[in-house]
Every structure is written in C-alpha cells, then in structure tokens.
Amino acid sequence: MKKIIQVQNVSQRFSTASGEFLALSNVSFNIAQGETISLIGHSGCGKSTLLNLIAGITLPSEGGLLCDNREIAGPGPERAVVFQNHSLLPWMTCFENVALAVDQVFRRTMNRAERREWIIHNLERVQMGHAIDKRPGEISGGMKQRVGIARALAMKPKVLLMDEPFGALDALTRAHLQDAVMHIQQELRTTIVLITHDVDEAVLLSDRVLMMTNGPAATVGETLHVDLPRPRNRIELAEDSRYHLLRQQVLRFLYEKQPKAA
Ligand SMILES: Nc1ncnc2c1ncn2[C@@H]1O[C@H](COP(=O)(O)OP(=O)(O)OP(=O)(O)O)[C@@H](O)[C@H]1O
C-alpha cells in the first residue's frame, strides 16, 4: 500500500518561560493511502502538536515529515484541516465559506460555473445543500461542522486532518457526523487522521489507533489494528465481541499503562 504520510523520528521542543519543553520525542509512523488513523491519548500528551506538524502549521525540532514523498515544509491544500470549532467566517454564507477555499485552490483550473457546481456538490455531500445561503449563526453546531468538512473536502485533499472535530457536539449529533465521515471515507477513500478522546469513536472509525504516551517526551506507545469489516454499523458493533475487545485494549492502555492523575 502506498505511504501517503511518513513521520520520521520527529521530536518537538517548545521554549517556555521555565525553559525548554520536550513535547514529542522520536515519533515515527507511516500512514497508507486511504487509511483512517486515530490519535488518542490523555489531554496534553501532544496530539495537536503532532497534527500541526502533519498540517505543516509548525515544523519539527528534529526529524522530518513527508506527504506523498515530499517534505512537509508548510501548510498545503493537499492536507486540509477540520478544527473542533469549525472556524467558519460568521459574516459569510455556507456557500461563501466553502467558496473561499475552492477559489484559492481551483481559481486557475476551474471556471466560475464549475467552481459553483463543485461548492454545491460538496455541501450536498454533507447534507447541507439546504443551507447554502445561511450564515454560521443561523445553523446548529453539527451543521457548522458539516460545512467545515465540506470546505475541507472541496479542496480535494490527499489527507483530511481532523482535530477533535466532534468534541463540542452532543452525543446524537456526534454519532450522525461519525456516520457521515465513515460514509465519505468509503465513497472517496480519503486518508483521514483524527484526534479524539473518545475510545468508541477511535475504534468505530479507524483502521489503526495510535495510542500516545503521556508527555513530556510523548511518543506513540502502542498501535491497535482495527480489523473490523467495513461498512461498520454502530448498532451491530454494540453486540460484537471483537469490538469490545478492541475497545478494552485502548482503555487498558489509557487507564492502566498510561494512567493520568485527574
Ligand atoms: N506553543 C507551545 N509552547 C509551549 N508549550 C506548548 C506549545 N504547544 C503545546 N505545548 C505543550 O505541549 C504539550 C502537548 O500539547 P498538545 O496541545 O499537543 O496536547 P493535546 O494532546 O493535543 O492536548 P488536548 O487533548 O488537551 O487538546 C502540552 O504540555 C502543551 O502545554
């Protein structure tokens, strides 16, 4: 399988008022094209630091990262990010928010009509076709996240990076969006890197769960291979002993091997 992301011996230091802080130490892993990977670990272990490195928002202190065999030297549309707080511009409609990204990436390769069609197609893909002229203030939190996902997908990224995209949503809305992401993944075979605190979410959505040790000097402690067949159905999995076993392995890692004081 083709490696789309390579993280090679990456360490990340930050200068702080009390001296240098080693957040990540010697992290290495590859992600295959089309894979869904979750990063899970206790708060403050370094998940966002790692995602920011893949996004190219920050550069590593040591080691290197590659996307499609090219060094990651900054942000790029081939690595689109979906944030927890949607980050839509409140004065623009859903259409205009997606257009901002589409115009930036495809201004030269698509004409105006094609771009318009592509924007609407992506909003429809996340069931937001009904709200193209609404502003973020007029739609729910779950809907805003859907528009954020549409905006990211509209860039035709090689990798979709999601930093706790459902963290601020209620359980039902969260479940709907998880299903939407699984559906999109099946349809487009997009590579996804997802940060989550939610063990069920990690197992349900992922092909592999990378479990991070507590910081400082955090790294990937263990990797769980989730070999549950797809498409996955949350109701059927609730009665599947393999699912519970996988879940248990993540819980063991988090609460027995890497416990953290509350
Ligand atoms: N710019 C920075 N300067 C100094 N320290 C930083 C900086 N960014 C992150 N850190 C530290 O690095 C560690 C990892 O932070 P990070 O935000 O990556 O953790 P996280 O696992 O994403 O946390 P959470 O789950 O709470 O979002 C923390 O101790 C944090 O305080």
CSV table of C-alpha atoms and ligand atoms in Angstrom, one decimal:
chain,number,residue,atom,x,y,z
A,1,MET,CA,0.0,0.0,0.0
A,2,LYS,CA,1.3,3.5,-0.9
A,3,LYS,CA,2.6,5.5,2.0
A,4,ILE,CA,0.9,8.9,1.9
A,5,ILE,CA,2.3,10.3,5.2
A,6,GLN,CA,5.6,9.5,6.7
A,7,VAL,CA,6.6,10.7,10.2
A,8,GLN,CA,10.3,10.0,10.8
A,9,ASN,CA,12.0,10.4,14.1
A,10,VAL,CA,10.1,13.6,15.0
A,11,SER,CA,10.8,15.5,18.1
A,12,GLN,CA,9.2,18.8,19.1
A,13,ARG,CA,10.6,21.2,21.6
A,14,PHE,CA,9.0,24.5,22.8
A,15,SER,CA,10.7,27.3,24.6
A,16,THR,CA,8.7,28.3,27.6
A,17,ALA,CA,9.2,30.8,30.5
A,18,SER,CA,10.6,27.9,32.6
A,19,GLY,CA,13.0,26.6,29.9
A,20,GLU,CA,12.8,24.2,27.0
A,21,PHE,CA,9.9,21.7,27.0
A,22,LEU,CA,10.2,18.5,25.0
A,23,ALA,CA,6.6,17.8,23.9
A,24,LEU,CA,7.2,14.9,21.4
A,25,SER,CA,10.2,12.6,21.4
A,26,ASN,CA,11.2,10.4,18.5
A,27,VAL,CA,7.8,9.8,16.9
A,28,SER,CA,7.8,7.6,13.8
A,29,PHE,CA,4.9,6.0,11.8
A,30,ASN,CA,3.6,5.8,8.3
A,31,ILE,CA,0.0,6.2,7.1
A,32,ALA,CA,-1.1,4.3,4.0
A,33,GLN,CA,-3.3,5.9,1.3
A,34,GLY,CA,-6.9,5.6,2.2
A,35,GLU,CA,-6.3,4.6,5.8
A,36,THR,CA,-8.1,6.2,8.7
A,37,ILE,CA,-5.9,6.7,11.8
A,38,SER,CA,-6.9,8.0,15.2
A,39,LEU,CA,-4.5,9.6,17.6
A,40,ILE,CA,-5.7,9.0,21.2
A,41,GLY,CA,-4.1,10.0,24.5
A,42,HIS,CA,-4.6,11.9,27.6
A,43,SER,CA,-5.1,15.7,27.5
A,44,GLY,CA,-1.8,17.5,26.9
A,45,CYS,CA,0.1,14.5,25.6
A,46,GLY,CA,0.8,16.1,22.2
A,47,LYS,CA,-1.9,15.1,19.8
A,48,SER,CA,-2.5,18.6,18.4
A,49,THR,CA,1.3,19.2,18.3
A,50,LEU,CA,1.6,16.1,16.1
A,51,LEU,CA,-1.4,17.0,13.9
A,52,ASN,CA,0.0,20.6,13.5
A,53,LEU,CA,3.3,19.0,12.2
A,54,ILE,CA,1.4,16.9,9.6
A,55,ALA,CA,-0.6,20.0,8.7
A,56,GLY,CA,2.7,22.0,8.3
A,57,ILE,CA,1.4,24.7,10.7
A,58,THR,CA,4.6,24.1,12.7
A,59,LEU,CA,7.9,22.4,11.7
A,60,PRO,CA,9.6,19.8,13.9
A,61,SER,CA,12.7,20.5,16.0
A,62,GLU,CA,14.2,17.2,14.9
A,63,GLY,CA,13.2,14.6,12.3
A,64,GLY,CA,11.1,15.0,9.2
A,65,LEU,CA,7.6,14.5,7.8
A,66,LEU,CA,6.7,13.6,4.2
A,67,CYS,CA,3.4,13.8,2.4
A,68,ASP,CA,3.3,11.8,-0.8
A,69,ASN,CA,7.1,11.6,-0.6
A,70,ARG,CA,7.6,15.3,-0.4
A,71,GLU,CA,8.9,17.1,2.7
A,72,ILE,CA,6.1,18.9,4.6
A,73,ALA,CA,7.5,22.4,4.8
A,74,GLY,CA,4.3,24.3,5.4
A,75,PRO,CA,0.5,24.1,5.1
A,76,GLY,CA,-1.0,23.0,1.8
A,77,PRO,CA,-4.4,22.2,0.3
A,78,GLU,CA,-3.4,18.5,0.0
A,79,ARG,CA,-3.6,18.4,3.8
A,80,ALA,CA,-6.9,20.0,4.7
A,81,VAL,CA,-7.7,20.6,8.4
A,82,VAL,CA,-11.1,20.4,10.2
A,83,PHE,CA,-10.9,22.1,13.6
A,84,GLN,CA,-13.1,21.5,16.6
A,85,ASN,CA,-14.5,25.0,16.5
A,86,HIS,CA,-15.4,24.9,12.7
A,87,SER,CA,-13.6,28.2,12.1
A,88,LEU,CA,-16.2,29.4,9.6
A,89,LEU,CA,-16.3,33.2,8.9
A,90,PRO,CA,-19.5,34.4,10.5
A,91,TRP,CA,-20.3,37.1,8.0
A,92,MET,CA,-20.2,34.8,5.1
A,93,THR,CA,-22.8,32.2,4.0
A,94,CYS,CA,-22.1,28.5,3.9
A,95,PHE,CA,-21.6,28.8,0.2
A,96,GLU,CA,-19.2,31.7,0.5
A,97,ASN,CA,-17.2,29.9,3.3
A,98,VAL,CA,-16.6,26.9,1.0
A,99,ALA,CA,-16.0,29.2,-2.0
A,100,LEU,CA,-13.1,30.8,-0.1
A,101,ALA,CA,-11.2,27.5,-0.1
A,102,VAL,CA,-12.4,26.5,-3.6
A,103,ASP,CA,-11.4,29.8,-5.2
A,104,GLN,CA,-8.0,29.6,-3.6
A,105,VAL,CA,-7.2,26.1,-4.8
A,106,PHE,CA,-9.1,25.9,-8.2
A,107,ARG,CA,-9.2,29.5,-9.5
A,108,ARG,CA,-6.9,28.6,-12.3
A,109,THR,CA,-8.2,25.1,-13.2
A,110,MET,CA,-12.0,25.6,-12.9
A,111,ASN,CA,-14.1,28.3,-14.4
A,112,ARG,CA,-16.7,30.2,-12.3
A,113,ALA,CA,-19.6,27.9,-13.1
A,114,GLU,CA,-17.6,24.7,-12.4
A,115,ARG,CA,-16.4,26.1,-9.1
A,116,ARG,CA,-20.0,27.0,-8.2
A,117,GLU,CA,-21.2,23.5,-9.0
A,118,TRP,CA,-18.3,21.9,-7.1
A,119,ILE,CA,-19.1,24.0,-4.0
A,120,ILE,CA,-22.7,23.0,-4.1
A,121,HIS,CA,-21.7,19.3,-4.7
A,122,ASN,CA,-19.6,19.3,-1.6
A,123,LEU,CA,-22.3,21.0,0.6
A,124,GLU,CA,-24.7,18.4,-0.7
A,125,ARG,CA,-22.2,15.6,0.1
A,126,VAL,CA,-22.6,16.5,3.8
A,127,GLN,CA,-26.3,17.1,3.6
A,128,MET,CA,-26.0,20.8,3.7
A,129,GLY,CA,-27.4,21.7,0.3
A,130,HIS,CA,-30.5,23.2,2.0
A,131,ALA,CA,-28.4,25.8,3.8
A,132,ILE,CA,-26.1,27.2,1.2
A,133,ASP,CA,-27.3,30.8,1.8
A,134,LYS,CA,-27.4,30.6,5.6
A,135,ARG,CA,-24.7,32.2,7.8
A,136,PRO,CA,-23.0,30.2,10.5
A,137,GLY,CA,-25.1,32.0,13.2
A,138,GLU,CA,-28.2,30.6,11.6
A,139,ILE,CA,-27.3,26.9,11.8
A,140,SER,CA,-26.6,24.4,14.5
A,141,GLY,CA,-23.1,23.3,15.8
A,142,GLY,CA,-23.3,20.0,14.0
A,143,MET,CA,-24.3,21.7,10.8
A,144,LYS,CA,-21.3,24.1,11.1
A,145,GLN,CA,-19.0,21.1,11.4
A,146,ARG,CA,-20.6,19.6,8.3
A,147,VAL,CA,-19.8,22.8,6.4
A,148,GLY,CA,-16.2,22.7,7.8
A,149,ILE,CA,-15.9,19.2,6.4
A,150,ALA,CA,-17.4,20.3,3.1
A,151,ARG,CA,-14.9,23.1,2.9
A,152,ALA,CA,-12.0,20.7,3.6
A,153,LEU,CA,-13.2,18.1,1.1
A,154,ALA,CA,-13.8,20.7,-1.5
A,155,MET,CA,-10.0,21.2,-1.6
A,156,LYS,CA,-9.7,17.6,-2.8
A,157,PRO,CA,-7.1,16.9,-0.2
A,158,LYS,CA,-4.9,13.8,-0.1
A,159,VAL,CA,-5.3,13.8,3.6
A,160,LEU,CA,-8.0,15.1,5.9
A,161,LEU,CA,-6.7,16.1,9.3
A,162,MET,CA,-9.4,16.4,12.0
A,163,ASP,CA,-8.6,17.9,15.4
A,164,GLU,CA,-11.4,16.6,17.7
A,165,PRO,CA,-14.0,17.6,15.0
A,166,PHE,CA,-16.9,16.4,17.1
A,167,GLY,CA,-15.7,17.3,20.5
A,168,ALA,CA,-18.1,20.1,21.1
A,169,LEU,CA,-21.2,18.3,19.9
A,170,ASP,CA,-23.9,16.3,21.8
A,171,ALA,CA,-23.8,12.5,21.6
A,172,LEU,CA,-26.5,12.1,19.0
A,173,THR,CA,-25.2,14.8,16.6
A,174,ARG,CA,-21.7,13.3,17.1
A,175,ALA,CA,-23.0,9.9,16.1
A,176,HIS,CA,-24.6,11.3,12.9
A,177,LEU,CA,-21.3,13.1,12.0
A,178,GLN,CA,-19.2,10.0,12.6
A,179,ASP,CA,-21.5,8.1,10.3
A,180,ALA,CA,-21.2,10.9,7.7
A,181,VAL,CA,-17.4,10.7,7.9
A,182,MET,CA,-17.4,6.9,7.6
A,183,HIS,CA,-19.7,7.2,4.5
A,184,ILE,CA,-17.4,9.9,2.9
A,185,GLN,CA,-14.4,7.8,3.6
A,186,GLN,CA,-16.0,4.7,1.9
A,187,GLU,CA,-17.0,6.8,-1.1
A,188,LEU,CA,-13.8,8.8,-1.6
A,189,ARG,CA,-11.2,6.6,0.1
A,190,THR,CA,-9.7,9.7,1.6
A,191,THR,CA,-6.9,9.3,4.1
A,192,ILE,CA,-8.0,10.6,7.5
A,193,VAL,CA,-6.0,11.5,10.6
A,194,LEU,CA,-8.4,12.1,13.5
A,195,ILE,CA,-7.6,13.3,17.0
A,196,THR,CA,-10.1,12.1,19.6
A,197,HIS,CA,-10.6,11.5,23.3
A,198,ASP,CA,-13.4,9.1,22.6
A,199,VAL,CA,-12.5,5.4,22.7
A,200,ASP,CA,-15.7,4.3,20.8
A,201,GLU,CA,-15.1,6.9,18.1
A,202,ALA,CA,-11.5,5.8,17.7
A,203,VAL,CA,-12.4,2.1,17.3
A,204,LEU,CA,-15.5,2.8,15.2
A,205,LEU,CA,-13.8,5.0,12.6
A,206,SER,CA,-10.2,3.8,12.4
A,207,ASP,CA,-8.1,1.2,10.7
A,208,ARG,CA,-5.4,1.9,13.3
A,209,VAL,CA,-5.5,3.7,16.6
A,210,LEU,CA,-2.2,5.2,17.6
A,211,MET,CA,-2.1,5.4,21.4
A,212,MET,CA,0.2,8.1,22.7
A,213,THR,CA,2.1,8.0,26.0
A,214,ASN,CA,1.8,10.9,28.4
A,215,GLY,CA,4.2,13.8,28.0
A,216,PRO,CA,6.6,15.3,28.3
A,217,ALA,CA,8.6,13.5,25.6
A,218,ALA,CA,5.4,11.8,24.4
A,219,THR,CA,5.5,9.2,21.6
A,220,VAL,CA,3.3,6.5,20.1
A,221,GLY,CA,3.2,3.9,22.8
A,222,GLU,CA,1.2,1.2,21.1
A,223,THR,CA,-0.7,0.8,17.8
A,224,LEU,CA,-4.0,-1.0,17.7
A,225,HIS,CA,-5.1,-2.6,14.4
A,226,VAL,CA,-8.9,-2.4,14.0
A,227,ASP,CA,-9.7,-5.2,11.6
A,228,LEU,CA,-13.4,-4.9,11.8
A,229,PRO,CA,-15.0,-5.2,8.4
A,230,ARG,CA,-16.5,-2.1,6.6
A,231,PRO,CA,-19.0,-0.7,6.3
A,232,ARG,CA,-19.4,-0.6,10.0
A,233,ASN,CA,-22.7,-0.2,11.8
A,234,ARG,CA,-22.7,1.1,15.3
A,235,ILE,CA,-25.7,-0.9,16.4
A,236,GLU,CA,-24.3,-4.2,15.1
A,237,LEU,CA,-20.9,-3.4,16.7
A,238,ALA,CA,-22.5,-2.9,20.0
A,239,GLU,CA,-23.2,-6.6,20.1
A,240,ASP,CA,-19.9,-7.6,18.6
A,241,SER,CA,-17.3,-9.2,21.0
A,242,ARG,CA,-14.4,-8.2,18.7
A,243,TYR,CA,-15.4,-4.6,19.0
A,244,HIS,CA,-15.5,-4.8,22.8
A,245,LEU,CA,-12.1,-6.5,22.9
A,246,LEU,CA,-10.6,-3.7,20.8
A,247,ARG,CA,-12.2,-1.1,22.9
A,248,GLN,CA,-10.8,-2.8,26.0
A,249,GLN,CA,-7.3,-2.7,24.7
A,250,VAL,CA,-7.5,1.1,24.2
A,251,LEU,CA,-9.0,1.5,27.7
A,252,ARG,CA,-6.2,-0.6,29.2
A,253,PHE,CA,-3.6,1.5,27.5
A,254,LEU,CA,-5.1,4.7,28.7
A,255,TYR,CA,-6.1,3.8,32.2
A,256,GLU,CA,-3.7,1.0,33.2
A,257,LYS,CA,-0.5,1.5,31.2
A,258,GLN,CA,-0.6,5.3,30.9
A,259,PRO,CA,-2.8,6.5,33.8
A,260,LYS,CA,-3.0,10.1,34.4
A,261,ALA,CA,-3.9,11.9,37.6
A,262,ALA,CA,-7.3,13.7,37.2
B,1,LIG,N1,3.4,26.6,21.5
B,1,LIG,C1,3.7,26.0,22.7
B,1,LIG,N2,4.6,26.4,23.6
B,1,LIG,C2,4.8,25.7,24.7
B,1,LIG,N3,4.3,24.5,25.0
B,1,LIG,C3,3.4,24.0,24.2
B,1,LIG,C4,3.0,24.7,22.9
B,1,LIG,N4,2.1,24.0,22.3
B,1,LIG,C5,1.9,22.9,23.0
B,1,LIG,N5,2.6,22.9,24.2
B,1,LIG,C6,2.7,21.9,25.2
B,1,LIG,O1,2.9,20.6,24.6
B,1,LIG,C7,2.2,19.6,25.2
B,1,LIG,C8,1.3,19.0,24.2
B,1,LIG,O2,0.2,19.9,23.8
B,1,LIG,P1,-0.9,19.5,22.8
B,1,LIG,O3,-1.8,20.7,22.7
B,1,LIG,O4,-0.3,19.0,21.6
B,1,LIG,O5,-1.6,18.3,23.6
B,1,LIG,P2,-3.0,17.5,23.2
B,1,LIG,O6,-2.7,16.1,23.4
B,1,LIG,O7,-3.5,18.0,21.9
B,1,LIG,O8,-4.0,18.1,24.3
B,1,LIG,P3,-5.6,18.2,24.4
B,1,LIG,O9,-6.1,16.8,24.3
B,1,LIG,O10,-5.9,18.7,25.7
B,1,LIG,O11,-6.0,19.0,23.3
B,1,LIG,C9,1.4,20.3,26.4
B,1,LIG,O12,2.1,20.1,27.5
B,1,LIG,C10,1.4,21.7,25.9
B,1,LIG,O13,1.4,22.6,27.1
